[in-house]
Amino acid sequence: MVVEASAISDLDSYLTSDMDSSLSGAFGETNQLGGVFVNGRPLPGQVRQRIIEMSMMGVRPCDISRQLRVSHGCVSKILARYNETGSIMPGAIGGSKPRVTTPKVVQHIRELKQRDPGIFAWEIRDRLTSDGICDKYTVPSVSSISRILRNKIGALPTALLPINAPDLQMHSSYNSASTPNHGSAARNHHHSLQSGSQRGTMNGECGSTSYPSNNNNEMTSDECNQLYSASLYQAAAYSAAAAAAITAHQLQHNTASTAVIPHFSEQATRTNWSNGVQSSNLDSLVFPFHSSANLMMAPHQPTSLPSHSNKAFRPIPSPTHFSPYPLHNPTSKTTAFLNPPLLDCASNSHRPNLAFQQQQHQRAAQHDQQDCQPDTDSKALLSA
DNA sequence: GGCGTAACGGTTGAC
DNA sequence: GAGTCAACCGTTACG
């Protein structure tokens, strides 16, 4: 494959002016190929972009490595990342993992526990995802839920517990984290102890009963129910709005490639993704679209793009965990709006080819299928 | 020889 | 302000 002449001339500028300027002032090291790099810091955006461009021209990774004097491992990583996510941008460096046990999650756990004191932590975990409070990437672990039950929620009021179950009261935290096999039997037994009226109370028909009198719970059950209903309503409304917008857009353009709700479409068109990556300075690397998922979760929030000052924003949940197809799951908050090239109508040159997208789609479907299988830990626990 | 990837030492930013 | 932690980076070596 012949490399365009302009590409070769650009190459020289990368290896001289751009690379040197971006690394000036930093302590640069030299790799085996003679290229300069800063350990721990990403390659300049232009070099990253060049790697993608040369790859799309048909240049072999080993040749890209030699010509740009970037290690083949790095070329491999950048290309793999691009193929997986469609983004050439480096990930966010530093910072802490966002907390998954947000007040909203804790509140929902409290709700579930108060509705059904015999519920297990693993059941709560399932409910958090099925109720739309969390997705599979942000749902707390069983141990985290157990810790919340133990530390933040504490003992339930006796009024909400079965009359003949003082032992269950004592061991409620243990039961919450019990294994499914033991849990089912114990829980059935637990429920069998309840009278009809008690069961009704435990199922969330709280009426005006005040919440536990412990210091951690100041909200009434009515308020909890209102919050819960509102959150469900909101989630449903968001999903419906997103689905409607996507469908309308798809009908209008007969394509899935730019299926975004207007809220995000505005951002996508306002920011030229190609321009965004043509930064000669490493520090000017930005993440034009990575806040989309958050905005999807909270569309009432300001729509300002993540700026350089917001570079700590955790950009990509997991490159392998979302589909390049925006319509793969229109109601999903995490899979539909995170792929920059698919959001940007003007950046077709940066889009992975169709065959690759189809392959990715299949992989995503397989991945989803695998996610529906019982996890190995549960299997082990069941067989134990 | 080309490629994918684990290991490594380093940087970064939140806590 | 320093320390810790967990994310990221590119390079290197290995299969």
GROMACS .gro file of C-alpha atoms (C1' of nucleotides) in nm:
model
  414
    1MET     CA    1   0.000   0.000   0.000
    2VAL     CA    2   0.129   0.342  -0.094
    3VAL     CA    3   0.123   0.612   0.164
    4GLU     CA    4   0.011   0.951   0.047
    5ALA     CA    5   0.287   1.201  -0.002
    6SER     CA    6   0.119   1.446   0.229
    7ALA     CA    7   0.121   1.183   0.497
    8ILE     CA    8   0.493   1.140   0.465
    9SER     CA    9   0.560   1.511   0.480
   10ASP     CA   10   0.334   1.534   0.781
   11LEU     CA   11   0.530   1.257   0.935
   12ASP     CA   12   0.842   1.468   0.935
   13SER     CA   13   0.661   1.748   1.107
   14TYR     CA   14   0.538   1.504   1.372
   15LEU     CA   15   0.883   1.382   1.443
   16THR     CA   16   1.040   1.723   1.452
   17SER     CA   17   0.833   2.024   1.536
   18ASP     CA   18   0.522   1.875   1.683
   19MET     CA   19   0.671   1.603   1.889
   20ASP     CA   20   0.949   1.823   2.009
   21SER     CA   21   0.721   2.112   2.091
   22SER     CA   22   0.477   1.897   2.277
   23LEU     CA   23   0.752   1.740   2.475
   24SER     CA   24   0.957   2.050   2.528
   25GLY     CA   25   0.997   2.126   2.888
   26ALA     CA   26   0.929   1.765   2.978
   27PHE     CA   27   1.186   1.503   3.054
   28GLY     CA   28   1.176   1.304   2.735
   29GLU     CA   29   1.318   0.959   2.696
   30THR     CA   30   1.415   0.783   2.381
   31ASN     CA   31   1.277   0.445   2.288
   32GLN     CA   32   1.446   0.172   2.088
   33LEU     CA   33   1.323   0.322   1.764
   34GLY     CA   34   1.470   0.661   1.841
   35GLY     CA   35   1.138   0.822   1.918
   36VAL     CA   36   1.098   1.058   2.206
   37PHE     CA   37   0.835   0.989   2.468
   38VAL     CA   38   0.745   1.091   2.819
   39ASN     CA   39   0.697   0.793   3.042
   40GLY     CA   40   0.350   0.787   3.185
   41ARG     CA   41   0.212   1.050   2.953
   42PRO     CA   42   0.003   0.989   2.642
   43LEU     CA   43   0.140   1.049   2.296
   44PRO     CA   44   0.048   1.385   2.143
   45GLY     CA   45  -0.294   1.391   1.988
   46GLN     CA   46  -0.155   1.448   1.640
   47VAL     CA   47   0.059   1.140   1.660
   48ARG     CA   48  -0.236   0.935   1.777
   49GLN     CA   49  -0.443   1.069   1.494
   50ARG     CA   50  -0.163   0.994   1.251
   51ILE     CA   51  -0.153   0.635   1.365
   52ILE     CA   52  -0.521   0.598   1.289
   53GLU     CA   53  -0.494   0.772   0.956
   54MET     CA   54  -0.202   0.561   0.842
   55SER     CA   55  -0.379   0.248   0.953
   56MET     CA   56  -0.685   0.345   0.755
   57MET     CA   57  -0.462   0.404   0.454
   58GLY     CA   58  -0.359   0.043   0.483
   59VAL     CA   59  -0.018   0.094   0.637
   60ARG     CA   60   0.077  -0.203   0.849
   61PRO     CA   61   0.111  -0.145   1.222
   62CYS     CA   62   0.476  -0.246   1.213
   63ASP     CA   63   0.540   0.017   0.946
   64ILE     CA   64   0.347   0.276   1.142
   65SER     CA   65   0.560   0.190   1.439
   66ARG     CA   66   0.882   0.233   1.248
   67GLN     CA   67   0.781   0.547   1.063
   68LEU     CA   68   0.642   0.730   1.362
   69ARG     CA   69   0.907   0.583   1.589
   70VAL     CA   70   0.643   0.472   1.831
   71SER     CA   71   0.662   0.127   1.982
   72HIS     CA   72   0.453  -0.134   1.812
   73GLY     CA   73   0.286  -0.208   2.140
   74CYS     CA   74   0.167   0.147   2.161
   75VAL     CA   75   0.046   0.140   1.801
   76SER     CA   76  -0.135  -0.182   1.877
   77LYS     CA   77  -0.298  -0.031   2.183
   78ILE     CA   78  -0.411   0.284   2.008
   79LEU     CA   79  -0.550   0.094   1.711
   80ALA     CA   80  -0.723  -0.157   1.935
   81ARG     CA   81  -0.871   0.123   2.138
   82TYR     CA   82  -0.991   0.295   1.827
   83ASN     CA   83  -1.145  -0.024   1.693
   84GLU     CA   84  -1.316  -0.089   2.022
   85THR     CA   85  -1.439   0.258   2.105
   86GLY     CA   86  -1.402   0.466   1.793
   87SER     CA   87  -1.199   0.713   1.991
   88ILE     CA   88  -0.835   0.803   1.949
   89MET     CA   89  -0.827   0.996   2.271
   90PRO     CA   90  -0.637   0.867   2.572
   91GLY     CA   91  -0.830   0.780   2.880
   92ALA     CA   92  -0.851   1.002   3.181
   93ILE     CA   93  -0.542   0.967   3.392
   94GLY     CA   94  -0.561   0.980   3.766
   95GLY     CA   95  -0.852   1.039   3.989
   96SER     CA   96  -1.061   0.804   4.187
   97LYS     CA   97  -1.323   0.567   4.071
   98PRO     CA   98  -1.664   0.730   4.103
   99ARG     CA   99  -1.856   0.610   4.402
  100VAL     CA  100  -2.127   0.364   4.314
  101THR     CA  101  -2.299   0.386   4.649
  102THR     CA  102  -2.457   0.722   4.581
  103PRO     CA  103  -2.725   0.858   4.812
  104LYS     CA  104  -2.982   0.756   4.555
  105VAL     CA  105  -2.856   0.398   4.556
  106VAL     CA  106  -2.844   0.386   4.934
  107GLN     CA  107  -3.195   0.524   4.949
  108HIS     CA  108  -3.319   0.259   4.711
  109ILE     CA  109  -3.148  -0.014   4.907
  110ARG     CA  110  -3.315   0.122   5.216
  111GLU     CA  111  -3.646   0.114   5.035
  112LEU     CA  112  -3.601  -0.243   4.928
  113LYS     CA  113  -3.490  -0.353   5.271
  114GLN     CA  114  -3.783  -0.185   5.437
  115ARG     CA  115  -4.027  -0.334   5.194
  116ASP     CA  116  -3.884  -0.676   5.243
  117PRO     CA  117  -3.659  -0.714   5.546
  118GLY     CA  118  -3.578  -1.067   5.441
  119ILE     CA  119  -3.435  -0.962   5.110
  120PHE     CA  120  -3.081  -1.073   5.038
  121ALA     CA  121  -2.798  -0.855   4.926
  122TRP     CA  122  -2.773  -1.035   4.596
  123GLU     CA  123  -3.144  -0.980   4.543
  124ILE     CA  124  -3.101  -0.611   4.617
  125ARG     CA  125  -2.820  -0.606   4.365
  126ASP     CA  126  -3.049  -0.753   4.102
  127ARG     CA  127  -3.325  -0.512   4.189
  128LEU     CA  128  -3.095  -0.212   4.159
  129THR     CA  129  -3.032  -0.299   3.797
  130SER     CA  130  -3.381  -0.415   3.712
  131ASP     CA  131  -3.530  -0.102   3.869
  132GLY     CA  132  -3.301   0.117   3.664
  133ILE     CA  133  -3.121   0.264   3.961
  134CYS     CA  134  -2.789   0.125   3.844
  135ASP     CA  135  -2.659  -0.043   3.537
  136LYS     CA  136  -2.437  -0.345   3.533
  137TYR     CA  137  -2.128  -0.125   3.550
  138THR     CA  138  -2.234   0.090   3.841
  139VAL     CA  139  -2.421  -0.157   4.055
  140PRO     CA  140  -2.251  -0.204   4.392
  141SER     CA  141  -2.108  -0.540   4.483
  142VAL     CA  142  -2.290  -0.773   4.717
  143SER     CA  143  -2.035  -0.699   4.985
  144SER     CA  144  -2.089  -0.326   4.939
  145ILE     CA  145  -2.462  -0.372   4.975
  146SER     CA  146  -2.409  -0.579   5.286
  147ARG     CA  147  -2.190  -0.305   5.427
  148ILE     CA  148  -2.457  -0.047   5.351
  149LEU     CA  149  -2.717  -0.261   5.519
  150ARG     CA  150  -2.493  -0.302   5.817
  151ASN     CA  151  -2.357   0.050   5.854
  152LYS     CA  152  -2.592   0.293   5.689
  153ILE     CA  153  -2.929   0.133   5.732
  154GLY     CA  154  -2.888  -0.064   6.048
  155ALA     CA  155  -3.156  -0.262   6.220
  156LEU     CA  156  -3.511  -0.225   6.102
  157PRO     CA  157  -3.784  -0.130   6.344
  158THR     CA  158  -3.952  -0.424   6.502
  159ALA     CA  159  -4.283  -0.311   6.355
  160LEU     CA  160  -4.152  -0.404   6.014
  161LEU     CA  161  -4.021  -0.742   6.116
  162PRO     CA  162  -4.210  -1.064   6.160
  163ILE     CA  163  -4.343  -1.113   6.507
  164ASN     CA  164  -4.190  -1.457   6.553
  165ALA     CA  165  -3.856  -1.382   6.411
  166PRO     CA  166  -3.626  -1.242   6.674
  167ASP     CA  167  -3.353  -1.466   6.546
  168LEU     CA  168  -3.395  -1.327   6.199
  169GLN     CA  169  -3.369  -0.983   6.342
  170MET     CA  170  -3.045  -1.073   6.505
  171HIS     CA  171  -2.903  -1.224   6.190
  172SER     CA  172  -3.054  -0.996   5.935
  173SER     CA  173  -2.723  -0.866   5.814
  174TYR     CA  174  -2.589  -1.215   5.785
  175ASN     CA  175  -2.892  -1.328   5.592
  176SER     CA  176  -2.862  -1.035   5.361
  177ALA     CA  177  -2.535  -1.159   5.234
  178SER     CA  178  -2.621  -1.525   5.241
  179THR     CA  179  -2.574  -1.744   4.945
  180PRO     CA  180  -2.865  -1.797   4.711
  181ASN     CA  181  -2.919  -2.163   4.789
  182HIS     CA  182  -2.939  -2.118   5.159
  183GLY     CA  183  -3.106  -1.788   5.112
  184SER     CA  184  -3.405  -1.919   4.924
  185ALA     CA  185  -3.497  -2.171   5.186
  186ALA     CA  186  -3.435  -1.937   5.471
  187ARG     CA  187  -3.625  -1.664   5.304
  188ASN     CA  188  -3.926  -1.880   5.230
  189HIS     CA  189  -3.925  -1.979   5.588
  190HIS     CA  190  -3.893  -1.617   5.680
  191HIS     CA  191  -4.196  -1.521   5.477
  192SER     CA  192  -4.397  -1.813   5.599
  193LEU     CA  193  -4.379  -1.662   5.943
  194GLN     CA  194  -4.565  -1.353   5.839
  195SER     CA  195  -4.932  -1.290   5.864
  196GLY     CA  196  -5.108  -1.135   5.569
  197SER     CA  197  -5.110  -0.789   5.717
  198GLN     CA  198  -4.749  -0.812   5.813
  199ARG     CA  199  -4.659  -0.924   5.467
  200GLY     CA  200  -4.841  -0.627   5.330
  201THR     CA  201  -4.641  -0.396   5.544
  202MET     CA  202  -4.320  -0.556   5.440
  203ASN     CA  203  -4.408  -0.526   5.077
  204GLY     CA  204  -4.404  -0.153   5.095
  205GLU     CA  205  -4.758  -0.068   5.194
  206CYS     CA  206  -4.620   0.158   5.455
  207GLY     CA  207  -4.906   0.396   5.486
  208SER     CA  208  -4.810   0.681   5.709
  209THR     CA  209  -4.589   0.472   5.930
  210SER     CA  210  -4.276   0.661   6.018
  211TYR     CA  211  -3.949   0.522   5.915
  212PRO     CA  212  -3.711   0.366   6.162
  213SER     CA  213  -3.648   0.581   6.455
  214ASN     CA  214  -3.276   0.534   6.429
  215ASN     CA  215  -3.075   0.842   6.353
  216ASN     CA  216  -2.993   0.742   6.001
  217ASN     CA  217  -3.348   0.748   5.875
  218GLU     CA  218  -3.538   1.069   5.886
  219MET     CA  219  -3.763   1.022   5.589
  220THR     CA  220  -4.117   0.899   5.615
  221SER     CA  221  -4.230   0.602   5.417
  222ASP     CA  222  -4.461   0.825   5.216
  223GLU     CA  223  -4.170   1.037   5.116
  224CYS     CA  224  -3.971   0.731   5.031
  225ASN     CA  225  -4.249   0.595   4.818
  226GLN     CA  226  -4.293   0.927   4.646
  227LEU     CA  227  -3.923   0.943   4.575
  228TYR     CA  228  -3.922   0.593   4.449
  229SER     CA  229  -4.225   0.643   4.228
  230ALA     CA  230  -4.079   0.966   4.097
  231SER     CA  231  -3.751   0.800   4.014
  232LEU     CA  232  -3.927   0.521   3.828
  233TYR     CA  233  -4.142   0.771   3.646
  234GLN     CA  234  -3.840   0.978   3.556
  235ALA     CA  235  -3.646   0.679   3.433
  236ALA     CA  236  -3.939   0.567   3.222
  237ALA     CA  237  -3.986   0.916   3.084
  238TYR     CA  238  -3.620   0.947   2.991
  239SER     CA  239  -3.620   0.612   2.822
  240ALA     CA  240  -3.936   0.688   2.632
  241ALA     CA  241  -3.807   1.025   2.522
  242ALA     CA  242  -3.478   0.880   2.409
  243ALA     CA  243  -3.646   0.596   2.224
  244ALA     CA  244  -3.888   0.833   2.055
  245ALA     CA  245  -3.613   1.068   1.948
  246ILE     CA  246  -3.403   0.786   1.815
  247THR     CA  247  -3.693   0.640   1.622
  248ALA     CA  248  -3.785   0.977   1.478
  249HIS     CA  249  -3.429   1.045   1.380
  250GLN     CA  250  -3.391   0.704   1.228
  251LEU     CA  251  -3.709   0.747   1.027
  252GLN     CA  252  -3.598   1.085   0.910
  253HIS     CA  253  -3.251   0.984   0.803
  254ASN     CA  254  -3.305   0.616   0.746
  255THR     CA  255  -2.984   0.549   0.932
  256ALA     CA  256  -2.873   0.457   1.278
  257SER     CA  257  -2.537   0.626   1.257
  258THR     CA  258  -2.641   0.961   1.400
  259ALA     CA  259  -2.919   0.852   1.624
  260VAL     CA  260  -2.900   1.093   1.909
  261ILE     CA  261  -3.164   1.280   2.087
  262PRO     CA  262  -3.162   1.650   2.006
  263HIS     CA  263  -3.002   1.733   2.334
  264PHE     CA  264  -2.687   1.548   2.234
  265SER     CA  265  -2.711   1.613   1.868
  266GLU     CA  266  -2.662   1.977   1.939
  267GLN     CA  267  -2.341   1.901   2.117
  268ALA     CA  268  -2.223   1.666   1.851
  269THR     CA  269  -2.267   1.917   1.574
  270ARG     CA  270  -2.131   2.204   1.774
  271THR     CA  271  -1.805   2.024   1.830
  272ASN     CA  272  -1.607   1.917   1.533
  273TRP     CA  273  -1.452   1.594   1.641
  274SER     CA  274  -1.182   1.609   1.378
  275ASN     CA  275  -1.075   1.951   1.490
  276GLY     CA  276  -1.094   1.835   1.845
  277VAL     CA  277  -0.819   1.583   1.798
  278GLN     CA  278  -0.591   1.798   1.588
  279SER     CA  279  -0.426   1.946   1.887
  280SER     CA  280  -0.056   1.984   1.864
  281ASN     CA  281  -0.030   2.028   2.237
  282LEU     CA  282  -0.078   1.731   2.459
  283ASP     CA  283  -0.251   1.939   2.719
  284SER     CA  284  -0.524   2.038   2.481
  285LEU     CA  285  -0.656   1.686   2.452
  286VAL     CA  286  -1.022   1.692   2.539
  287PHE     CA  287  -1.307   1.447   2.558
  288PRO     CA  288  -1.576   1.601   2.346
  289PHE     CA  289  -1.854   1.355   2.407
  290HIS     CA  290  -1.780   1.157   2.711
  291SER     CA  291  -2.031   1.328   2.930
  292SER     CA  292  -2.319   1.210   2.717
  293ALA     CA  293  -2.410   0.924   2.944
  294ASN     CA  294  -2.427   1.149   3.242
  295LEU     CA  295  -2.637   1.397   3.056
  296MET     CA  296  -2.863   1.117   2.957
  297MET     CA  297  -2.904   1.032   3.318
  298ALA     CA  298  -2.978   1.391   3.410
  299PRO     CA  299  -3.093   1.591   3.112
  300HIS     CA  300  -3.189   1.884   3.326
  301GLN     CA  301  -2.828   1.955   3.399
  302PRO     CA  302  -2.633   2.218   3.205
  303THR     CA  303  -2.525   2.098   2.865
  304SER     CA  304  -2.179   2.246   2.865
  305LEU     CA  305  -1.916   2.027   2.715
  306PRO     CA  306  -1.656   1.875   2.939
  307SER     CA  307  -1.375   2.121   2.927
  308HIS     CA  308  -1.009   2.083   2.982
  309SER     CA  309  -1.067   2.166   3.343
  310ASN     CA  310  -1.298   1.871   3.357
  311LYS     CA  311  -1.048   1.626   3.216
  312ALA     CA  312  -1.076   1.412   3.523
  313PHE     CA  313  -1.412   1.301   3.397
  314ARG     CA  314  -1.405   0.926   3.369
  315PRO     CA  315  -1.454   0.895   2.997
  316ILE     CA  316  -1.523   0.541   2.896
  317PRO     CA  317  -1.679   0.284   3.124
  318SER     CA  318  -1.514  -0.005   2.954
  319PRO     CA  319  -1.411  -0.006   2.593
  320THR     CA  320  -1.526  -0.361   2.543
  321HIS     CA  321  -1.860  -0.319   2.708
  322PHE     CA  322  -2.063  -0.111   2.477
  323SER     CA  323  -2.187  -0.159   2.131
  324PRO     CA  324  -2.092   0.069   1.844
  325TYR     CA  325  -2.455   0.056   1.744
  326PRO     CA  326  -2.644   0.344   1.898
  327LEU     CA  327  -2.966   0.152   1.855
  328HIS     CA  328  -2.834  -0.164   2.008
  329ASN     CA  329  -3.037  -0.085   2.314
  330PRO     CA  330  -3.225   0.242   2.282
  331THR     CA  331  -3.325   0.246   2.644
  332SER     CA  332  -2.981   0.179   2.777
  333LYS     CA  333  -2.820   0.475   2.942
  334THR     CA  334  -2.470   0.349   2.896
  335THR     CA  335  -2.446   0.185   2.562
  336ALA     CA  336  -2.621   0.419   2.328
  337PHE     CA  337  -2.447   0.751   2.338
  338LEU     CA  338  -2.084   0.696   2.409
  339ASN     CA  339  -1.929   0.647   2.070
  340PRO     CA  340  -1.790   0.975   1.939
  341PRO     CA  341  -1.765   0.886   1.571
  342LEU     CA  342  -2.119   0.760   1.568
  343LEU     CA  343  -2.239   1.078   1.726
  344ASP     CA  344  -2.064   1.304   1.484
  345CYS     CA  345  -2.221   1.334   1.143
  346ALA     CA  346  -1.917   1.515   1.008
  347SER     CA  347  -1.653   1.263   1.102
  348ASN     CA  348  -1.730   0.978   0.870
  349SER     CA  349  -1.365   0.946   0.795
  350HIS     CA  350  -1.309   0.838   1.151
  351ARG     CA  351  -1.581   0.579   1.163
  352PRO     CA  352  -1.491   0.217   1.183
  353ASN     CA  353  -1.594   0.037   0.869
  354LEU     CA  354  -1.925  -0.139   0.842
  355ALA     CA  355  -1.781  -0.488   0.860
  356PHE     CA  356  -1.610  -0.400   1.180
  357GLN     CA  357  -1.928  -0.254   1.323
  358GLN     CA  358  -2.117  -0.569   1.237
  359GLN     CA  359  -1.850  -0.773   1.403
  360GLN     CA  360  -1.865  -0.550   1.707
  361HIS     CA  361  -2.241  -0.579   1.712
  362GLN     CA  362  -2.216  -0.955   1.720
  363ARG     CA  363  -1.960  -0.937   1.995
  364ALA     CA  364  -2.182  -0.705   2.193
  365ALA     CA  365  -2.473  -0.943   2.152
  366GLN     CA  366  -2.258  -1.232   2.264
  367HIS     CA  367  -2.140  -1.028   2.555
  368ASP     CA  368  -2.494  -0.948   2.657
  369GLN     CA  369  -2.581  -1.314   2.630
  370GLN     CA  370  -2.293  -1.404   2.853
  371ASP     CA  371  -2.407  -1.146   3.101
  372CYS     CA  372  -2.740  -1.323   3.126
  373GLN     CA  373  -2.569  -1.640   3.234
  374PRO     CA  374  -2.533  -1.699   3.605
  375ASP     CA  375  -2.196  -1.575   3.714
  376THR     CA  376  -1.935  -1.824   3.818
  377ASP     CA  377  -1.939  -1.710   4.178
  378SER     CA  378  -2.309  -1.780   4.203
  379LYS     CA  379  -2.258  -2.117   4.043
  380ALA     CA  380  -1.986  -2.198   4.290
  381LEU     CA  381  -2.204  -2.089   4.575
  382LEU     CA  382  -2.494  -2.293   4.447
  383SER     CA  383  -2.281  -2.602   4.417
  384ALA     CA  384  -2.121  -2.551   4.755
  385DG     C1'  385   0.870  -1.087   1.093
  386DG     C1'  386   0.424  -0.936   1.271
  387DC     C1'  387   0.113  -0.910   1.632
  388DG     C1'  388  -0.115  -0.925   2.095
  389DT     C1'  389  -0.039  -0.866   2.560
  390DA     C1'  390   0.158  -0.893   3.046
  391DA     C1'  391   0.483  -0.663   3.317
  392DC     C1'  392   0.704  -0.262   3.431
  393DG     C1'  393   0.805   0.204   3.581
  394DG     C1'  394   0.614   0.625   3.549
  395DT     C1'  395   0.229   1.020   3.583
  396DT     C1'  396  -0.196   1.198   3.743
  397DG     C1'  397  -0.582   1.337   4.029
  398DA     C1'  398  -0.931   1.224   4.387
  399DC     C1'  399  -0.958   1.119   4.851
  400DG     C1'  400   0.060   1.960   5.215
  401DA     C1'  401   0.188   1.478   5.211
  402DG     C1'  402   0.051   1.005   5.150
  403DT     C1'  403  -0.230   0.650   4.943
  404DC     C1'  404  -0.477   0.452   4.588
  405DA     C1'  405  -0.633   0.334   4.146
  406DA     C1'  406  -0.674   0.480   3.719
  407DC     C1'  407  -0.399   0.579   3.302
  408DC     C1'  408   0.035   0.603   2.995
  409DG     C1'  409   0.418   0.402   2.651
  410DT     C1'  410   0.794   0.081   2.638
  411DT     C1'  411   0.977  -0.361   2.656
  412DA     C1'  412   0.996  -0.848   2.631
  413DC     C1'  413   0.786  -1.265   2.546
  414DG     C1'  414   0.508  -1.618   2.315
   0.00000   0.00000   0.00000
